[in-house]
Amino acid sequence: MNEAQYIWMDGTLVPWADAKVHVLTHTLHYGNAVFEGTRAYQTQKGLAIFKLEEHTKRLYNSAKIVAIEPNIDYESVKNAHIELLEANHFSQNVYLRPLIYLGYGQMGIYHKKVPVNTMIAAWEWGAYLGADGLEKGITTCTSSITRNPNRSTFGKAKAAANYLNSQMAKYEAIENGFDEALMLDENGFIAEGTGECVFIVRDGKLISPPNDNSLESITQATVLELAKDMGIVVERRNITRDEVYIADECFLTGTAAEVTPVASLDHRVIGSGSRGPVTEKLQSAYFDVVYGRNPKYEHYLTYIQK
Ligand SMILES: Cc1ncc(COP(=O)(O)O)c(C=O)c1O
């Protein structure tokens, strides 16, 4: 773990080692919390958070969905991301993890009267699926775990409880020798990765499933915007695992995973088995945006003044 100096807890900057909770913290037992995964990049004008507004909005939407009343208002939490990065000393790219959780004070499943807490941590974190993965692509398998069905859980929320599924799918994939898992929805269509949305390229068209069975991904939206700029034809429709096998290219998008090519699925090599030309173009455009090299999208960046 790349420790930093401070973690923001309920309005206070706390030294990293002191940022602790009680063992009877409600979320530890029943799993209800909401969080974000946000990145800040070292641009030519210094560290900048990518799409802070979008991430904060999704955090508060997630809280609404799982019936948690945040203890701190939207603007204060948004600004706390900036305050935290100003207080810490980072020389690399940074991952930010805000979490609104149910704290200490009352046990039992009914959560309405449990105190709510908010924290934000930030630490230096490189490529989630490896620097090599960004260039050469990763191996994937179809998970035996179905993506959380909409009848049981809330897929529009980035809720901690949703990640038991992702964690089990990721565990199974890694233990079986793959880098990542693709989960199917209840109808057998590709839903999402354990922390990413899925794209394929077929005959020059870019295809990504609708968000009915995936998180409304902020990276996916950025890539779709960039594809539009490039005049790439985009389709939002269901895809099956065998369509991925025969696709020309496949890649995953996520704040952590960025734009990561998929080299194979279930031992079927996809296209050339490496990063395809459309993936490369979109990946390069994505990095231009997050590193502040594309003025058209600079409004997505929140620069940290030191
Ligand atoms: C399950 C899941 N799907 C998709 C994504 C991609 O979302 P985003 O691009 O907003 O990070 C994530 C990551 O947050 C995720 O955890």
PDB file of C-alpha atoms and ligand atoms in Angstrom:
ATOM      1  CA  MET A   1       0.000   0.000   0.000  1.00  0.00           C
ATOM      2  CA  ASN A   2       1.375   3.392  -0.955  1.00  0.00           C
ATOM      3  CA  GLU A   3       0.577   5.304   2.199  1.00  0.00           C
ATOM      4  CA  ALA A   4       0.057   9.062   2.077  1.00  0.00           C
ATOM      5  CA  GLN A   5       0.194  11.640   4.865  1.00  0.00           C
ATOM      6  CA  TYR A   6      -3.499  12.305   5.488  1.00  0.00           C
ATOM      7  CA  ILE A   7      -6.950  10.794   5.145  1.00  0.00           C
ATOM      8  CA  TRP A   8      -9.995  13.047   5.254  1.00  0.00           C
ATOM      9  CA  MET A   9     -12.550  11.878   7.831  1.00  0.00           C
ATOM     10  CA  ASP A  10     -15.799  13.795   8.409  1.00  0.00           C
ATOM     11  CA  GLY A  11     -14.242  17.181   7.766  1.00  0.00           C
ATOM     12  CA  THR A  12     -10.856  16.629   9.405  1.00  0.00           C
ATOM     13  CA  LEU A  13      -7.491  15.683   7.939  1.00  0.00           C
ATOM     14  CA  VAL A  14      -6.293  12.737  10.024  1.00  0.00           C
ATOM     15  CA  PRO A  15      -2.762  11.256   9.863  1.00  0.00           C
ATOM     16  CA  TRP A  16      -2.889   8.076   7.727  1.00  0.00           C
ATOM     17  CA  ALA A  17      -2.046   5.721  10.620  1.00  0.00           C
ATOM     18  CA  ASP A  18      -4.795   7.178  12.825  1.00  0.00           C
ATOM     19  CA  ALA A  19      -7.650   6.855  10.321  1.00  0.00           C
ATOM     20  CA  LYS A  20      -9.450   4.046  12.174  1.00  0.00           C
ATOM     21  CA  VAL A  21     -12.993   2.836  12.903  1.00  0.00           C
ATOM     22  CA  HIS A  22     -14.599   0.743  15.675  1.00  0.00           C
ATOM     23  CA  VAL A  23     -15.029  -3.002  15.080  1.00  0.00           C
ATOM     24  CA  LEU A  24     -18.796  -2.545  15.498  1.00  0.00           C
ATOM     25  CA  THR A  25     -18.930  -0.154  12.556  1.00  0.00           C
ATOM     26  CA  HIS A  26     -22.271  -1.072  10.951  1.00  0.00           C
ATOM     27  CA  THR A  27     -20.943  -1.294   7.386  1.00  0.00           C
ATOM     28  CA  LEU A  28     -18.347  -3.899   8.413  1.00  0.00           C
ATOM     29  CA  HIS A  29     -21.177  -6.264   9.363  1.00  0.00           C
ATOM     30  CA  TYR A  30     -23.985  -5.628   6.888  1.00  0.00           C
ATOM     31  CA  GLY A  31     -22.116  -4.148   3.932  1.00  0.00           C
ATOM     32  CA  ASN A  32     -24.122  -1.004   3.251  1.00  0.00           C
ATOM     33  CA  ALA A  33     -21.854   1.812   2.063  1.00  0.00           C
ATOM     34  CA  VAL A  34     -21.282   3.692  -1.173  1.00  0.00           C
ATOM     35  CA  PHE A  35     -18.021   4.741  -2.684  1.00  0.00           C
ATOM     36  CA  GLU A  36     -16.241   6.132  -5.697  1.00  0.00           C
ATOM     37  CA  GLY A  37     -13.019   5.402  -7.483  1.00  0.00           C
ATOM     38  CA  THR A  38     -11.606   8.607  -8.923  1.00  0.00           C
ATOM     39  CA  ARG A  39      -8.241   9.374 -10.460  1.00  0.00           C
ATOM     40  CA  ALA A  40      -5.974  12.379 -10.460  1.00  0.00           C
ATOM     41  CA  TYR A  41      -3.225  12.647 -13.065  1.00  0.00           C
ATOM     42  CA  GLN A  42       0.076  14.486 -13.095  1.00  0.00           C
ATOM     43  CA  THR A  43      -0.528  16.900 -15.968  1.00  0.00           C
ATOM     44  CA  GLN A  44       1.802  19.595 -17.273  1.00  0.00           C
ATOM     45  CA  LYS A  45      -0.059  22.053 -15.039  1.00  0.00           C
ATOM     46  CA  GLY A  46       0.226  19.840 -11.974  1.00  0.00           C
ATOM     47  CA  LEU A  47      -2.028  17.232 -10.384  1.00  0.00           C
ATOM     48  CA  ALA A  48      -5.614  17.296 -11.699  1.00  0.00           C
ATOM     49  CA  ILE A  49      -8.685  15.281 -10.718  1.00  0.00           C
ATOM     50  CA  PHE A  50     -10.557  13.841 -13.696  1.00  0.00           C
ATOM     51  CA  LYS A  51     -14.345  14.319 -13.691  1.00  0.00           C
ATOM     52  CA  LEU A  52     -14.650  15.230 -10.016  1.00  0.00           C
ATOM     53  CA  GLU A  53     -18.188  16.534 -10.517  1.00  0.00           C
ATOM     54  CA  GLU A  54     -19.359  13.330 -12.235  1.00  0.00           C
ATOM     55  CA  HIS A  55     -17.868  11.118  -9.529  1.00  0.00           C
ATOM     56  CA  THR A  56     -19.318  13.209  -6.700  1.00  0.00           C
ATOM     57  CA  LYS A  57     -22.716  13.165  -8.383  1.00  0.00           C
ATOM     58  CA  ARG A  58     -22.643   9.374  -8.694  1.00  0.00           C
ATOM     59  CA  LEU A  59     -21.564   9.084  -5.033  1.00  0.00           C
ATOM     60  CA  TYR A  60     -24.592  11.071  -3.860  1.00  0.00           C
ATOM     61  CA  ASN A  61     -26.902   9.234  -6.252  1.00  0.00           C
ATOM     62  CA  SER A  62     -25.570   5.939  -4.878  1.00  0.00           C
ATOM     63  CA  ALA A  63     -26.284   7.102  -1.304  1.00  0.00           C
ATOM     64  CA  LYS A  64     -29.833   8.030  -2.278  1.00  0.00           C
ATOM     65  CA  ILE A  65     -30.388   4.616  -3.866  1.00  0.00           C
ATOM     66  CA  VAL A  66     -29.255   2.650  -0.784  1.00  0.00           C
ATOM     67  CA  ALA A  67     -31.120   4.985   1.610  1.00  0.00           C
ATOM     68  CA  ILE A  68     -28.099   6.515   3.300  1.00  0.00           C
ATOM     69  CA  GLU A  69     -28.513  10.172   4.252  1.00  0.00           C
ATOM     70  CA  PRO A  70     -25.003  11.662   3.848  1.00  0.00           C
ATOM     71  CA  ASN A  71     -23.706  13.405   6.983  1.00  0.00           C
ATOM     72  CA  ILE A  72     -21.833  15.979   4.904  1.00  0.00           C
ATOM     73  CA  ASP A  73     -23.175  18.067   2.041  1.00  0.00           C
ATOM     74  CA  TYR A  74     -22.263  17.576  -1.619  1.00  0.00           C
ATOM     75  CA  GLU A  75     -20.110  20.694  -2.093  1.00  0.00           C
ATOM     76  CA  SER A  76     -18.098  20.071   1.077  1.00  0.00           C
ATOM     77  CA  VAL A  77     -17.277  16.510   0.023  1.00  0.00           C
ATOM     78  CA  LYS A  78     -16.411  17.624  -3.494  1.00  0.00           C
ATOM     79  CA  ASN A  79     -14.069  20.294  -2.097  1.00  0.00           C
ATOM     80  CA  ALA A  80     -12.594  17.826   0.382  1.00  0.00           C
ATOM     81  CA  HIS A  81     -11.091  15.879  -2.545  1.00  0.00           C
ATOM     82  CA  ILE A  82      -9.158  19.018  -3.473  1.00  0.00           C
ATOM     83  CA  GLU A  83      -8.207  19.778   0.128  1.00  0.00           C
ATOM     84  CA  LEU A  84      -6.881  16.234   0.554  1.00  0.00           C
ATOM     85  CA  LEU A  85      -4.686  16.422  -2.533  1.00  0.00           C
ATOM     86  CA  GLU A  86      -3.405  19.826  -1.459  1.00  0.00           C
ATOM     87  CA  ALA A  87      -2.450  18.445   1.967  1.00  0.00           C
ATOM     88  CA  ASN A  88      -0.676  15.314   0.735  1.00  0.00           C
ATOM     89  CA  HIS A  89       2.514  15.258  -1.309  1.00  0.00           C
ATOM     90  CA  PHE A  90       2.107  13.189  -4.429  1.00  0.00           C
ATOM     91  CA  SER A  91       4.591  12.911  -7.257  1.00  0.00           C
ATOM     92  CA  GLN A  92       2.775  10.132  -9.169  1.00  0.00           C
ATOM     93  CA  ASN A  93      -0.776   9.639 -10.398  1.00  0.00           C
ATOM     94  CA  VAL A  94      -3.288   9.272  -7.601  1.00  0.00           C
ATOM     95  CA  TYR A  95      -6.381   7.183  -6.912  1.00  0.00           C
ATOM     96  CA  LEU A  96      -9.053   8.726  -4.679  1.00  0.00           C
ATOM     97  CA  ARG A  97     -11.503   6.662  -2.654  1.00  0.00           C
ATOM     98  CA  PRO A  98     -14.405   8.518  -1.050  1.00  0.00           C
ATOM     99  CA  LEU A  99     -16.704   6.314   1.030  1.00  0.00           C
ATOM    100  CA  ILE A 100     -19.973   7.151   2.760  1.00  0.00           C
ATOM    101  CA  TYR A 101     -20.609   4.470   5.342  1.00  0.00           C
ATOM    102  CA  LEU A 102     -22.701   3.496   8.328  1.00  0.00           C
ATOM    103  CA  GLY A 103     -20.674   3.962  11.468  1.00  0.00           C
ATOM    104  CA  TYR A 104     -20.673   2.966  15.114  1.00  0.00           C
ATOM    105  CA  GLY A 105     -23.618   3.334  17.464  1.00  0.00           C
ATOM    106  CA  GLN A 106     -26.266   0.766  16.729  1.00  0.00           C
ATOM    107  CA  MET A 107     -26.383  -2.826  15.469  1.00  0.00           C
ATOM    108  CA  GLY A 108     -29.192  -4.718  13.745  1.00  0.00           C
ATOM    109  CA  ILE A 109     -30.120  -4.687  10.092  1.00  0.00           C
ATOM    110  CA  TYR A 110     -32.465  -1.683  10.175  1.00  0.00           C
ATOM    111  CA  HIS A 111     -30.043   1.131   9.469  1.00  0.00           C
ATOM    112  CA  LYS A 112     -32.033   4.334   9.536  1.00  0.00           C
ATOM    113  CA  LYS A 113     -30.780   5.493  12.957  1.00  0.00           C
ATOM    114  CA  VAL A 114     -27.159   4.439  12.503  1.00  0.00           C
ATOM    115  CA  PRO A 115     -24.697   7.376  12.364  1.00  0.00           C
ATOM    116  CA  VAL A 116     -23.295   8.083   8.905  1.00  0.00           C
ATOM    117  CA  ASN A 117     -19.632   8.862   8.262  1.00  0.00           C
ATOM    118  CA  THR A 118     -17.696  10.013   5.227  1.00  0.00           C
ATOM    119  CA  MET A 119     -14.036   9.500   4.428  1.00  0.00           C
ATOM    120  CA  ILE A 120     -11.756  10.149   1.494  1.00  0.00           C
ATOM    121  CA  ALA A 121      -8.385   8.498   1.067  1.00  0.00           C
ATOM    122  CA  ALA A 122      -5.897   9.097  -1.737  1.00  0.00           C
ATOM    123  CA  TRP A 123      -2.752   7.226  -2.630  1.00  0.00           C
ATOM    124  CA  GLU A 124      -0.375   6.795  -5.545  1.00  0.00           C
ATOM    125  CA  TRP A 125      -1.580   4.007  -7.808  1.00  0.00           C
ATOM    126  CA  GLY A 126      -0.372   2.988 -11.260  1.00  0.00           C
ATOM    127  CA  ALA A 127      -2.123   0.935 -13.960  1.00  0.00           C
ATOM    128  CA  TYR A 128      -4.746  -1.299 -12.303  1.00  0.00           C
ATOM    129  CA  LEU A 129      -4.370  -4.159 -14.770  1.00  0.00           C
ATOM    130  CA  GLY A 130      -0.644  -3.602 -15.239  1.00  0.00           C
ATOM    131  CA  ALA A 131       1.341  -1.323 -17.563  1.00  0.00           C
ATOM    132  CA  ASP A 132       1.904  -4.365 -19.789  1.00  0.00           C
ATOM    133  CA  GLY A 133      -1.850  -4.950 -19.937  1.00  0.00           C
ATOM    134  CA  LEU A 134      -2.425  -1.453 -21.327  1.00  0.00           C
ATOM    135  CA  GLU A 135      -0.142  -2.274 -24.247  1.00  0.00           C
ATOM    136  CA  LYS A 136      -0.464  -5.986 -24.869  1.00  0.00           C
ATOM    137  CA  GLY A 137      -3.917  -6.704 -23.525  1.00  0.00           C
ATOM    138  CA  ILE A 138      -5.120  -8.964 -20.746  1.00  0.00           C
ATOM    139  CA  THR A 139      -6.598 -12.451 -20.606  1.00  0.00           C
ATOM    140  CA  THR A 140     -10.209 -12.836 -19.509  1.00  0.00           C
ATOM    141  CA  CYS A 141     -12.701 -15.583 -18.780  1.00  0.00           C
ATOM    142  CA  THR A 142     -16.469 -15.719 -18.640  1.00  0.00           C
ATOM    143  CA  SER A 143     -17.312 -15.814 -14.955  1.00  0.00           C
ATOM    144  CA  SER A 144     -19.435 -18.537 -13.384  1.00  0.00           C
ATOM    145  CA  ILE A 145     -20.880 -15.682 -11.281  1.00  0.00           C
ATOM    146  CA  THR A 146     -23.872 -13.866 -12.755  1.00  0.00           C
ATOM    147  CA  ARG A 147     -23.715 -10.099 -12.462  1.00  0.00           C
ATOM    148  CA  ASN A 148     -25.946  -8.858  -9.616  1.00  0.00           C
ATOM    149  CA  PRO A 149     -29.487  -9.054 -11.004  1.00  0.00           C
ATOM    150  CA  ASN A 150     -31.614  -5.896 -10.977  1.00  0.00           C
ATOM    151  CA  ARG A 151     -34.339  -7.724  -9.081  1.00  0.00           C
ATOM    152  CA  SER A 152     -32.019  -8.208  -6.096  1.00  0.00           C
ATOM    153  CA  THR A 153     -29.611  -5.290  -5.963  1.00  0.00           C
ATOM    154  CA  PHE A 154     -29.197  -1.749  -7.226  1.00  0.00           C
ATOM    155  CA  GLY A 155     -26.895  -1.623 -10.213  1.00  0.00           C
ATOM    156  CA  LYS A 156     -26.996   2.160 -10.579  1.00  0.00           C
ATOM    157  CA  ALA A 157     -25.357   2.479  -7.172  1.00  0.00           C
ATOM    158  CA  LYS A 158     -21.654   2.039  -6.652  1.00  0.00           C
ATOM    159  CA  ALA A 159     -22.540   0.220  -3.468  1.00  0.00           C
ATOM    160  CA  ALA A 160     -19.996  -1.734  -1.416  1.00  0.00           C
ATOM    161  CA  ALA A 161     -22.401  -4.688  -1.159  1.00  0.00           C
ATOM    162  CA  ASN A 162     -22.438  -5.079  -4.948  1.00  0.00           C
ATOM    163  CA  TYR A 163     -18.752  -5.903  -4.862  1.00  0.00           C
ATOM    164  CA  LEU A 164     -19.056  -9.309  -3.214  1.00  0.00           C
ATOM    165  CA  ASN A 165     -20.031 -10.496  -6.680  1.00  0.00           C
ATOM    166  CA  SER A 166     -17.128  -8.720  -8.330  1.00  0.00           C
ATOM    167  CA  GLN A 167     -14.708  -9.979  -5.712  1.00  0.00           C
ATOM    168  CA  MET A 168     -15.769 -13.616  -6.131  1.00  0.00           C
ATOM    169  CA  ALA A 169     -15.607 -13.332  -9.924  1.00  0.00           C
ATOM    170  CA  LYS A 170     -12.156 -11.715  -9.768  1.00  0.00           C
ATOM    171  CA  TYR A 171     -10.935 -14.356  -7.297  1.00  0.00           C
ATOM    172  CA  GLU A 172     -12.141 -17.168  -9.534  1.00  0.00           C
ATOM    173  CA  ALA A 173     -10.536 -15.574 -12.621  1.00  0.00           C
ATOM    174  CA  ILE A 174      -7.131 -15.010 -11.035  1.00  0.00           C
ATOM    175  CA  GLU A 175      -7.045 -18.436  -9.364  1.00  0.00           C
ATOM    176  CA  ASN A 176      -7.805 -19.968 -12.756  1.00  0.00           C
ATOM    177  CA  GLY A 177      -4.917 -18.088 -14.361  1.00  0.00           C
ATOM    178  CA  PHE A 178      -6.771 -15.202 -16.046  1.00  0.00           C
ATOM    179  CA  ASP A 179      -6.299 -11.488 -15.453  1.00  0.00           C
ATOM    180  CA  GLU A 180      -9.972 -10.494 -15.334  1.00  0.00           C
ATOM    181  CA  ALA A 181     -13.516 -11.898 -15.480  1.00  0.00           C
ATOM    182  CA  LEU A 182     -16.437 -10.866 -17.644  1.00  0.00           C
ATOM    183  CA  MET A 183     -19.759 -11.445 -15.929  1.00  0.00           C
ATOM    184  CA  LEU A 184     -22.944 -12.297 -17.804  1.00  0.00           C
ATOM    185  CA  ASP A 185     -26.358 -10.909 -16.967  1.00  0.00           C
ATOM    186  CA  GLU A 186     -29.354 -13.092 -16.116  1.00  0.00           C
ATOM    187  CA  ASN A 187     -30.117 -13.528 -19.815  1.00  0.00           C
ATOM    188  CA  GLY A 188     -26.613 -14.621 -20.730  1.00  0.00           C
ATOM    189  CA  PHE A 189     -25.458 -11.362 -22.305  1.00  0.00           C
ATOM    190  CA  ILE A 190     -22.125  -9.765 -21.417  1.00  0.00           C
ATOM    191  CA  ALA A 191     -22.815  -7.430 -18.489  1.00  0.00           C
ATOM    192  CA  GLU A 192     -19.481  -6.006 -17.318  1.00  0.00           C
ATOM    193  CA  GLY A 193     -16.077  -6.828 -15.896  1.00  0.00           C
ATOM    194  CA  THR A 194     -15.558  -6.926 -12.148  1.00  0.00           C
ATOM    195  CA  GLY A 195     -14.688  -3.212 -12.221  1.00  0.00           C
ATOM    196  CA  GLU A 196     -15.003  -2.251 -15.882  1.00  0.00           C
ATOM    197  CA  CYS A 197     -17.401  -1.853 -18.785  1.00  0.00           C
ATOM    198  CA  VAL A 198     -16.914  -3.845 -21.979  1.00  0.00           C
ATOM    199  CA  PHE A 199     -16.477  -2.699 -25.569  1.00  0.00           C
ATOM    200  CA  ILE A 200     -15.967  -4.678 -28.760  1.00  0.00           C
ATOM    201  CA  VAL A 201     -15.082  -3.544 -32.269  1.00  0.00           C
ATOM    202  CA  ARG A 202     -16.656  -5.408 -35.203  1.00  0.00           C
ATOM    203  CA  ASP A 203     -16.273  -4.329 -38.807  1.00  0.00           C
ATOM    204  CA  GLY A 204     -15.221  -0.843 -37.723  1.00  0.00           C
ATOM    205  CA  LYS A 205     -18.222  -0.371 -35.398  1.00  0.00           C
ATOM    206  CA  LEU A 206     -17.759   0.221 -31.704  1.00  0.00           C
ATOM    207  CA  ILE A 207     -20.257  -1.756 -29.631  1.00  0.00           C
ATOM    208  CA  SER A 208     -20.914  -1.533 -25.894  1.00  0.00           C
ATOM    209  CA  PRO A 209     -23.872  -2.994 -23.993  1.00  0.00           C
ATOM    210  CA  PRO A 210     -26.459  -0.616 -22.520  1.00  0.00           C
ATOM    211  CA  ASN A 211     -26.049   0.150 -18.805  1.00  0.00           C
ATOM    212  CA  ASP A 212     -29.028  -1.951 -17.702  1.00  0.00           C
ATOM    213  CA  ASN A 213     -26.602  -4.517 -16.310  1.00  0.00           C
ATOM    214  CA  SER A 214     -23.489  -2.459 -15.709  1.00  0.00           C
ATOM    215  CA  LEU A 215     -22.510   0.545 -13.692  1.00  0.00           C
ATOM    216  CA  GLU A 216     -23.087   3.854 -15.498  1.00  0.00           C
ATOM    217  CA  SER A 217     -19.398   4.129 -16.180  1.00  0.00           C
ATOM    218  CA  ILE A 218     -17.775   7.525 -16.303  1.00  0.00           C
ATOM    219  CA  THR A 219     -14.877   6.208 -18.399  1.00  0.00           C
ATOM    220  CA  GLN A 220     -17.256   4.512 -20.825  1.00  0.00           C
ATOM    221  CA  ALA A 221     -19.046   7.855 -21.314  1.00  0.00           C
ATOM    222  CA  THR A 222     -15.710   9.571 -22.002  1.00  0.00           C
ATOM    223  CA  VAL A 223     -14.707   6.919 -24.550  1.00  0.00           C
ATOM    224  CA  LEU A 224     -18.106   7.180 -26.270  1.00  0.00           C
ATOM    225  CA  GLU A 225     -17.670  10.958 -26.490  1.00  0.00           C
ATOM    226  CA  LEU A 226     -14.199  10.534 -27.996  1.00  0.00           C
ATOM    227  CA  ALA A 227     -15.455   7.923 -30.472  1.00  0.00           C
ATOM    228  CA  LYS A 228     -18.112  10.359 -31.613  1.00  0.00           C
ATOM    229  CA  ASP A 229     -15.425  13.012 -32.174  1.00  0.00           C
ATOM    230  CA  MET A 230     -13.488  10.547 -34.317  1.00  0.00           C
ATOM    231  CA  GLY A 231     -16.538   9.686 -36.406  1.00  0.00           C
ATOM    232  CA  ILE A 232     -16.553   6.061 -35.216  1.00  0.00           C
ATOM    233  CA  VAL A 233     -19.978   4.428 -35.515  1.00  0.00           C
ATOM    234  CA  VAL A 234     -21.221   3.457 -32.052  1.00  0.00           C
ATOM    235  CA  GLU A 235     -23.868   0.857 -31.170  1.00  0.00           C
ATOM    236  CA  ARG A 236     -25.280   0.295 -27.708  1.00  0.00           C
ATOM    237  CA  ARG A 237     -26.707  -3.207 -27.777  1.00  0.00           C
ATOM    238  CA  ASN A 238     -26.348  -6.548 -26.066  1.00  0.00           C
ATOM    239  CA  ILE A 239     -23.432  -8.776 -26.958  1.00  0.00           C
ATOM    240  CA  THR A 240     -22.915 -12.452 -26.265  1.00  0.00           C
ATOM    241  CA  ARG A 241     -19.719 -14.159 -25.181  1.00  0.00           C
ATOM    242  CA  ASP A 242     -19.297 -15.807 -28.576  1.00  0.00           C
ATOM    243  CA  GLU A 243     -19.603 -12.435 -30.296  1.00  0.00           C
ATOM    244  CA  VAL A 244     -16.638 -11.324 -28.207  1.00  0.00           C
ATOM    245  CA  TYR A 245     -14.706 -14.412 -29.419  1.00  0.00           C
ATOM    246  CA  ILE A 246     -15.142 -13.329 -33.036  1.00  0.00           C
ATOM    247  CA  ALA A 247     -14.806  -9.565 -32.505  1.00  0.00           C
ATOM    248  CA  ASP A 248     -11.918  -7.744 -34.171  1.00  0.00           C
ATOM    249  CA  GLU A 249     -11.053  -6.031 -30.892  1.00  0.00           C
ATOM    250  CA  CYS A 250     -12.236  -5.918 -27.317  1.00  0.00           C
ATOM    251  CA  PHE A 251     -11.323  -3.560 -24.492  1.00  0.00           C
ATOM    252  CA  LEU A 252     -12.420  -2.661 -20.975  1.00  0.00           C
ATOM    253  CA  THR A 253     -13.005   0.803 -19.530  1.00  0.00           C
ATOM    254  CA  GLY A 254     -12.939   1.942 -15.930  1.00  0.00           C
ATOM    255  CA  THR A 255     -11.406   4.668 -13.832  1.00  0.00           C
ATOM    256  CA  ALA A 256      -8.916   2.150 -12.430  1.00  0.00           C
ATOM    257  CA  ALA A 257      -8.507   0.071 -15.615  1.00  0.00           C
ATOM    258  CA  GLU A 258      -8.536   3.161 -17.892  1.00  0.00           C
ATOM    259  CA  VAL A 259      -8.711   1.703 -21.446  1.00  0.00           C
ATOM    260  CA  THR A 260      -7.314  -1.833 -21.289  1.00  0.00           C
ATOM    261  CA  PRO A 261      -7.262  -4.102 -24.359  1.00  0.00           C
ATOM    262  CA  VAL A 262      -8.541  -7.670 -23.997  1.00  0.00           C
ATOM    263  CA  ALA A 263      -6.296 -10.193 -25.731  1.00  0.00           C
ATOM    264  CA  SER A 264      -8.472 -13.244 -25.163  1.00  0.00           C
ATOM    265  CA  LEU A 265     -11.710 -14.527 -23.682  1.00  0.00           C
ATOM    266  CA  ASP A 266     -12.034 -18.145 -22.529  1.00  0.00           C
ATOM    267  CA  HIS A 267      -8.786 -18.996 -24.378  1.00  0.00           C
ATOM    268  CA  ARG A 268     -10.132 -17.649 -27.700  1.00  0.00           C
ATOM    269  CA  VAL A 269      -7.697 -15.072 -29.068  1.00  0.00           C
ATOM    270  CA  ILE A 270      -9.545 -11.869 -29.992  1.00  0.00           C
ATOM    271  CA  GLY A 271      -8.456 -10.342 -33.310  1.00  0.00           C
ATOM    272  CA  SER A 272      -4.672 -10.039 -33.434  1.00  0.00           C
ATOM    273  CA  GLY A 273      -4.417 -11.016 -29.758  1.00  0.00           C
ATOM    274  CA  SER A 274      -2.962  -7.643 -28.883  1.00  0.00           C
ATOM    275  CA  ARG A 275      -4.081  -4.015 -28.744  1.00  0.00           C
ATOM    276  CA  GLY A 276      -6.098  -3.344 -31.909  1.00  0.00           C
ATOM    277  CA  PRO A 277      -5.975  -0.103 -33.940  1.00  0.00           C
ATOM    278  CA  VAL A 278      -9.335   1.304 -32.762  1.00  0.00           C
ATOM    279  CA  THR A 279      -8.503   0.482 -29.140  1.00  0.00           C
ATOM    280  CA  GLU A 280      -5.128   2.163 -29.526  1.00  0.00           C
ATOM    281  CA  LYS A 281      -6.668   5.320 -30.989  1.00  0.00           C
ATOM    282  CA  LEU A 282      -9.271   5.571 -28.224  1.00  0.00           C
ATOM    283  CA  GLN A 283      -6.777   4.725 -25.500  1.00  0.00           C
ATOM    284  CA  SER A 284      -4.381   7.373 -26.724  1.00  0.00           C
ATOM    285  CA  ALA A 285      -7.208   9.942 -26.971  1.00  0.00           C
ATOM    286  CA  TYR A 286      -8.328   9.019 -23.444  1.00  0.00           C
ATOM    287  CA  PHE A 287      -4.850   9.578 -22.036  1.00  0.00           C
ATOM    288  CA  ASP A 288      -4.650  12.902 -23.876  1.00  0.00           C
ATOM    289  CA  VAL A 289      -7.854  13.975 -22.119  1.00  0.00           C
ATOM    290  CA  VAL A 290      -6.919  12.874 -18.592  1.00  0.00           C
ATOM    291  CA  TYR A 291      -3.410  14.298 -18.887  1.00  0.00           C
ATOM    292  CA  GLY A 292      -4.811  17.668 -20.026  1.00  0.00           C
ATOM    293  CA  ARG A 293      -3.396  17.446 -23.555  1.00  0.00           C
ATOM    294  CA  ASN A 294      -6.760  18.000 -25.252  1.00  0.00           C
ATOM    295  CA  PRO A 295      -8.045  21.549 -24.616  1.00  0.00           C
ATOM    296  CA  LYS A 296     -11.567  20.567 -25.693  1.00  0.00           C
ATOM    297  CA  TYR A 297     -11.898  18.415 -22.586  1.00  0.00           C
ATOM    298  CA  GLU A 298      -9.923  20.455 -20.080  1.00  0.00           C
ATOM    299  CA  HIS A 299     -13.181  21.329 -18.325  1.00  0.00           C
ATOM    300  CA  TYR A 300     -13.206  17.754 -17.004  1.00  0.00           C
ATOM    301  CA  LEU A 301     -10.056  18.474 -14.992  1.00  0.00           C
ATOM    302  CA  THR A 302      -9.867  20.059 -11.539  1.00  0.00           C
ATOM    303  CA  TYR A 303      -6.333  21.336 -11.061  1.00  0.00           C
ATOM    304  CA  ILE A 304      -4.811  21.186  -7.592  1.00  0.00           C
ATOM    305  CA  GLN A 305      -2.991  24.366  -6.588  1.00  0.00           C
ATOM    306  CA  LYS A 306       0.077  23.805  -4.470  1.00  0.00           C
TER     307      LYS A 306
HETATM  308  C1  LIG B   1     -18.600  -2.961 -11.618  1.00  0.00           C
HETATM  309  C2  LIG B   1     -18.018  -1.800 -12.336  1.00  0.00           C
HETATM  310  N1  LIG B   1     -18.382  -1.570 -13.617  1.00  0.00           N
HETATM  311  C3  LIG B   1     -17.872  -0.542 -14.304  1.00  0.00           C
HETATM  312  C4  LIG B   1     -16.962   0.330 -13.737  1.00  0.00           C
HETATM  313  C5  LIG B   1     -16.407   1.475 -14.526  1.00  0.00           C
HETATM  314  O1  LIG B   1     -16.886   2.680 -14.013  1.00  0.00           O
HETATM  315  P1  LIG B   1     -16.056   4.014 -14.107  1.00  0.00           P
HETATM  316  O2  LIG B   1     -15.623   4.161 -15.522  1.00  0.00           O
HETATM  317  O3  LIG B   1     -17.029   5.074 -13.730  1.00  0.00           O
HETATM  318  O4  LIG B   1     -14.917   3.908 -13.183  1.00  0.00           O
HETATM  319  C6  LIG B   1     -16.567   0.137 -12.426  1.00  0.00           C
HETATM  320  C7  LIG B   1     -15.603   1.034 -11.767  1.00  0.00           C
HETATM  321  O5  LIG B   1     -15.977   1.968 -11.108  1.00  0.00           O
HETATM  322  C8  LIG B   1     -17.114  -0.940 -11.705  1.00  0.00           C
HETATM  323  O6  LIG B   1     -16.728  -1.169 -10.433  1.00  0.00           O
END
